[in-house]
Short mmCIF file of C-alpha atoms in Angstrom, two decimals:
data_model
loop_
_atom_site.label_atom_id
_atom_site.label_comp_id
_atom_site.label_asym_id
_atom_site.label_seq_id
_atom_site.Cartn_x
_atom_site.Cartn_y
_atom_site.Cartn_z
CA UNK A 1 -87.48 -57.17 -85.18
CA UNK A 2 -87.81 -60.27 -83.16
CA UNK A 3 -89.90 -60.61 -80.02
CA UNK A 4 -86.70 -61.00 -77.95
CA UNK A 5 -85.18 -57.92 -79.36
CA UNK A 6 -88.41 -55.93 -78.67
CA UNK A 7 -88.58 -57.17 -75.14
CA UNK A 8 -84.93 -56.14 -74.60
CA UNK A 9 -85.59 -52.76 -76.25
CA UNK A 10 -88.74 -52.21 -73.97
CA UNK A 11 -86.76 -53.16 -70.87
CA UNK A 12 -84.09 -50.73 -71.65
CA UNK A 13 -86.51 -47.99 -72.23
CA UNK A 14 -88.24 -48.71 -68.93
CA UNK A 15 -84.90 -48.70 -67.16
CA UNK A 16 -83.89 -45.32 -68.57
CA UNK A 17 -87.41 -43.87 -67.73
CA UNK A 18 -87.10 -45.00 -64.09
CA UNK A 19 -83.52 -43.50 -63.98
CA UNK A 20 -84.93 -40.16 -65.26
CA UNK A 21 -87.93 -40.31 -62.91
CA UNK A 22 -86.81 -41.66 -59.47
CA UNK A 23 -90.10 -40.53 -57.82
CA UNK A 24 -92.13 -42.74 -60.14
CA UNK A 25 -93.18 -45.17 -57.42
CA UNK A 26 -93.88 -42.46 -54.86
CA UNK A 27 -97.64 -42.36 -55.55
CA UNK A 28 -97.83 -46.04 -56.68
CA UNK A 29 -97.51 -47.95 -53.45
CA UNK A 30 -99.62 -50.84 -54.56
CA UNK A 31 -97.29 -51.34 -57.50
CA UNK A 32 -94.24 -51.35 -55.19
CA UNK A 33 -95.91 -53.92 -53.00
CA UNK A 34 -96.54 -56.16 -55.91
CA UNK A 35 -92.98 -56.09 -57.33
CA UNK A 36 -90.52 -58.83 -56.47
CA UNK A 37 -86.88 -59.37 -57.20
CA UNK A 38 -85.11 -62.76 -57.49
CA UNK A 39 -82.59 -63.46 -54.63
CA UNK A 40 -80.29 -66.47 -54.60
CA UNK A 41 -80.64 -66.69 -50.77
CA UNK A 42 -84.31 -66.03 -50.34
CA UNK A 43 -85.87 -66.74 -53.76
CA UNK A 44 -88.32 -63.94 -54.86
CA UNK A 45 -88.54 -61.01 -52.45
CA UNK A 46 -90.44 -57.86 -52.60
CA UNK A 47 -88.91 -54.60 -53.66
CA UNK A 48 -89.74 -53.11 -50.26
CA UNK A 49 -87.84 -55.88 -48.45
CA UNK A 50 -84.86 -55.35 -50.78
CA UNK A 51 -84.82 -51.56 -50.01
CA UNK A 52 -85.19 -52.24 -46.26
CA UNK A 53 -82.25 -54.72 -46.32
CA UNK A 54 -80.10 -52.18 -48.15
CA UNK A 55 -81.05 -49.43 -45.69
CA UNK A 56 -80.07 -51.75 -42.75
CA UNK A 57 -76.75 -52.46 -44.42
CA UNK A 58 -76.14 -48.90 -44.94
CA UNK A 59 -76.94 -47.99 -41.34
CA UNK A 60 -74.59 -50.78 -40.11
CA UNK A 61 -71.82 -49.36 -42.47
CA UNK A 62 -72.40 -45.86 -41.09
CA UNK A 63 -72.29 -47.08 -37.56
CA UNK A 64 -68.91 -48.90 -38.15
CA UNK A 65 -67.58 -45.70 -39.80
CA UNK A 66 -68.71 -43.53 -36.77
CA UNK A 67 -67.08 -46.01 -34.42
CA UNK A 68 -63.88 -45.86 -36.38
CA UNK A 69 -63.94 -42.11 -36.50
CA UNK A 70 -64.50 -41.88 -32.75
CA UNK A 71 -61.63 -44.18 -32.09
CA UNK A 72 -59.39 -42.19 -34.38
CA UNK A 73 -60.52 -38.96 -32.62
CA UNK A 74 -59.58 -40.44 -29.30
CA UNK A 75 -56.28 -41.70 -30.58
CA UNK A 76 -55.44 -38.21 -32.09
CA UNK A 77 -56.52 -36.51 -28.85
CA UNK A 78 -53.98 -38.74 -26.91
CA UNK A 79 -51.30 -38.14 -29.56
CA UNK A 80 -51.98 -34.45 -29.42
CA UNK A 81 -51.39 -34.23 -25.63
CA UNK A 82 -48.42 -36.55 -25.70
CA UNK A 83 -46.59 -34.50 -28.29
CA UNK A 84 -47.63 -31.30 -26.62
CA UNK A 85 -46.08 -32.68 -23.47
CA UNK A 86 -42.97 -33.64 -25.39
CA UNK A 87 -42.58 -30.15 -26.95
CA UNK A 88 -42.87 -28.58 -23.49
CA UNK A 89 -40.07 -30.89 -22.24
CA UNK A 90 -37.66 -30.29 -25.07
CA UNK A 91 -38.07 -26.56 -24.83
CA UNK A 92 -36.63 -26.66 -21.40
CA UNK A 93 -33.47 -28.59 -22.53
CA UNK A 94 -30.15 -26.74 -22.40
CA UNK A 95 -28.34 -28.86 -24.90
CA UNK A 96 -29.49 -30.90 -28.00
CA UNK A 97 -28.27 -34.15 -26.69
CA UNK A 98 -30.99 -33.91 -24.07
CA UNK A 99 -33.45 -33.13 -26.66
CA UNK A 100 -32.62 -36.36 -28.37
CA UNK A 101 -32.95 -38.31 -25.15
CA UNK A 102 -36.41 -36.71 -24.49
CA UNK A 103 -37.65 -37.77 -27.87
CA UNK A 104 -36.41 -41.37 -27.43
CA UNK A 105 -37.97 -41.50 -23.96
CA UNK A 106 -41.32 -40.21 -25.12
CA UNK A 107 -41.24 -42.74 -27.99
CA UNK A 108 -40.83 -45.58 -25.51
CA UNK A 109 -43.80 -44.57 -23.58
CA UNK A 110 -45.79 -44.91 -26.78
CA UNK A 111 -44.35 -48.22 -27.56
CA UNK A 112 -42.47 -46.66 -30.51
CA UNK A 113 -38.66 -46.12 -31.36
CA UNK A 114 -37.70 -42.50 -31.74
CA UNK A 115 -34.84 -41.40 -34.01
CA UNK A 116 -32.98 -38.19 -34.54
CA UNK A 117 -30.43 -38.16 -37.32
CA UNK A 118 -28.39 -35.01 -37.90
CA UNK A 119 -26.16 -34.08 -40.77
CA UNK A 120 -22.55 -34.73 -40.00
CA UNK A 121 -23.08 -34.73 -36.15
CA UNK A 122 -20.02 -35.56 -34.04
CA UNK A 123 -21.90 -38.37 -32.21
CA UNK A 124 -21.97 -41.40 -34.63
CA UNK A 125 -25.27 -42.56 -33.16
CA UNK A 126 -27.04 -39.47 -34.42
CA UNK A 127 -24.95 -38.79 -37.53
CA UNK A 128 -26.40 -38.69 -41.07
CA UNK A 129 -24.20 -37.91 -44.10
CA UNK A 130 -25.22 -35.43 -46.72
CA UNK A 131 -25.11 -38.29 -49.21
CA UNK A 132 -27.49 -40.44 -47.07
CA UNK A 133 -29.79 -37.33 -46.67
CA UNK A 134 -29.79 -36.66 -50.42
CA UNK A 135 -30.47 -40.25 -51.39
CA UNK A 136 -33.44 -40.72 -48.93
CA UNK A 137 -34.76 -37.19 -49.63
CA UNK A 138 -34.73 -37.68 -53.40
CA UNK A 139 -36.44 -41.15 -53.29
CA UNK A 140 -39.10 -40.62 -50.61
CA UNK A 141 -39.59 -37.02 -49.66
CA UNK A 142 -39.67 -35.52 -53.21
CA UNK A 143 -41.41 -32.23 -52.12
CA UNK A 144 -43.61 -34.08 -49.42
CA UNK A 145 -43.57 -32.95 -45.71
CA UNK A 146 -43.19 -36.53 -44.44
CA UNK A 147 -42.82 -40.15 -45.38
CA UNK A 148 -45.18 -42.73 -43.84
CA UNK A 149 -45.23 -46.50 -44.41
CA UNK A 150 -42.88 -49.44 -44.48
CA UNK A 151 -39.22 -49.21 -45.30
CA UNK A 152 -36.96 -51.45 -47.42
CA UNK A 153 -34.02 -52.88 -45.67
CA UNK A 154 -31.53 -50.67 -47.75
CA UNK A 155 -33.37 -47.56 -46.50
CA UNK A 156 -33.52 -48.80 -42.89
CA UNK A 157 -29.77 -49.38 -42.90
CA UNK A 158 -29.26 -46.09 -44.76
CA UNK A 159 -30.95 -44.03 -41.93
CA UNK A 160 -30.66 -46.05 -38.77
CA UNK A 161 -27.89 -48.65 -39.28
CA UNK A 162 -28.59 -52.15 -38.05
CA UNK A 163 -30.01 -51.18 -34.61
CA UNK A 164 -30.67 -48.25 -32.40
CA UNK A 165 -27.72 -48.36 -29.92
CA UNK A 166 -28.60 -48.02 -26.30
CA UNK A 167 -32.27 -48.58 -26.63
CA UNK A 168 -33.92 -50.41 -23.86
CA UNK A 169 -36.93 -52.49 -24.47
CA UNK A 170 -39.74 -52.89 -21.94
CA UNK A 171 -42.49 -54.35 -24.05
CA UNK A 172 -42.17 -58.09 -23.34
CA UNK A 173 -38.34 -58.09 -23.51
CA UNK A 174 -35.67 -57.87 -20.99
CA UNK A 175 -34.53 -54.26 -20.17
CA UNK A 176 -31.11 -53.55 -21.59
CA UNK A 177 -31.57 -55.58 -24.87
CA UNK A 178 -30.82 -53.87 -28.07
CA UNK A 179 -33.92 -52.99 -30.07
CA UNK A 180 -33.69 -53.38 -33.88
CA UNK A 181 -35.38 -51.17 -36.37
CA UNK A 182 -38.51 -53.22 -37.01
CA UNK A 183 -38.22 -55.11 -40.40
CA UNK A 184 -41.91 -55.50 -40.86
CA UNK A 185 -42.91 -52.33 -39.06
CA UNK A 186 -43.99 -49.03 -40.17
CA UNK A 187 -42.38 -45.57 -40.00
CA UNK A 188 -42.95 -41.87 -40.11
CA UNK A 189 -39.96 -39.75 -41.22
CA UNK A 190 -39.93 -35.98 -41.27
CA UNK A 191 -37.09 -33.72 -42.59
CA UNK A 192 -35.56 -31.26 -40.24
CA UNK A 193 -35.05 -28.07 -42.16
CA UNK A 194 -34.23 -24.41 -41.32
CA UNK A 195 -32.98 -22.64 -44.29
CA UNK A 196 -31.02 -25.75 -45.20
CA UNK A 197 -31.47 -29.45 -44.34
CA UNK A 198 -30.40 -30.40 -40.91
CA UNK A 199 -31.35 -34.02 -40.59
CA UNK A 200 -34.53 -36.21 -39.99
CA UNK A 201 -36.94 -37.04 -37.09
CA UNK A 202 -38.47 -40.43 -37.25
CA UNK A 203 -40.63 -42.72 -35.28
CA UNK A 204 -41.06 -46.43 -35.79
CA UNK A 205 -43.66 -49.04 -34.77
CA UNK A 206 -43.55 -52.81 -34.85
CA UNK A 207 -47.03 -52.77 -36.14
CA UNK A 208 -46.82 -52.65 -39.99
CA UNK A 209 -50.11 -50.68 -40.34
CA UNK A 210 -49.41 -48.10 -37.54
CA UNK A 211 -48.09 -45.46 -39.76
CA UNK A 212 -49.95 -45.17 -43.15
CA UNK A 213 -49.63 -42.64 -45.98
CA UNK A 214 -53.19 -41.43 -45.46
CA UNK A 215 -52.47 -40.34 -41.84
CA UNK A 216 -52.31 -36.70 -40.76
CA UNK A 217 -48.91 -35.57 -39.67
CA UNK A 218 -49.90 -31.99 -38.31
CA UNK A 219 -48.63 -32.78 -34.75
CA UNK A 220 -45.50 -34.39 -35.93
CA UNK A 221 -44.75 -31.56 -38.43
CA UNK A 222 -45.02 -29.03 -35.67
CA UNK A 223 -42.72 -31.12 -33.55
CA UNK A 224 -40.23 -31.21 -36.32
CA UNK A 225 -40.25 -27.45 -36.58
CA UNK A 226 -39.56 -27.04 -32.91
CA UNK A 227 -36.69 -29.61 -33.18
CA UNK A 228 -35.26 -27.80 -36.18
CA UNK A 229 -35.32 -24.54 -34.29
CA UNK A 230 -33.48 -26.10 -31.31
CA UNK A 231 -30.87 -27.63 -33.54
CA UNK A 232 -30.01 -24.15 -34.72
CA UNK A 233 -30.04 -22.59 -31.18
CA UNK A 234 -28.78 -25.09 -28.71
CA UNK A 235 -25.22 -26.45 -28.20
CA UNK A 236 -24.85 -30.18 -28.80
CA UNK A 237 -23.64 -30.70 -25.23
CA UNK A 238 -22.81 -28.44 -22.32
CA UNK A 239 -19.24 -28.10 -21.21
CA UNK A 240 -20.28 -29.28 -17.76
CA UNK A 241 -21.67 -32.46 -19.28
CA UNK A 242 -18.52 -33.10 -21.17
CA UNK A 243 -16.42 -32.50 -17.98
CA UNK A 244 -18.57 -34.96 -16.13
CA UNK A 245 -18.27 -37.59 -18.93
CA UNK A 246 -14.44 -37.08 -19.05
CA UNK A 247 -14.11 -37.63 -15.37
CA UNK A 248 -16.05 -40.95 -15.57
CA UNK A 249 -13.76 -42.03 -18.30
CA UNK A 250 -10.60 -41.12 -16.35
#
């Protein structure tokens, strides 16, 4: 065996020994102080300095993680209260057309676009065919309680058409302009189901990273349950509303 092979074997044995005995340096402080490691930035530095640098980096990483979690908690708290307020509002509605209007209005206050699409609804703005439901459900739900992330153009057109009709935009655009389903934005889409599929509830953000697959959808899933219940219990529109609309037309 050559000297090089012997040195390599010895180094390997030492490395394995240190792995098996992580407290080896605990009572050998003078040895720790005398060790040094090569560094491209600082030349040779002591093992203690390397450990301290790693600890500092770890602390910085933890601080960033804590800050991120606190920001997420604050955001979740606001989201919780906003959607609790929305649920309270829609439970007071007397017809489902008003429920849709409430959802769209709440979305605007959150700088989002809200969508409700119902299977074979009489209003074309809110209508979704069984074929459209089946295609999207097969491709994207597949047993999941929600879809989060970006949407291909074909899927956007399938669910929302080219635009959200009647949407008024207040974020840097003139009120009354039509607002298009964001091409590079992100979406959260939830199925509305009560015994059978009823449609979808969706929210869109112009921020492509706003809705991500890792996000928790507890609040939205609860909202979808309430909306599903109201679909099954409320008329689409009150007769008094229909008479008012007819009088305006005439």
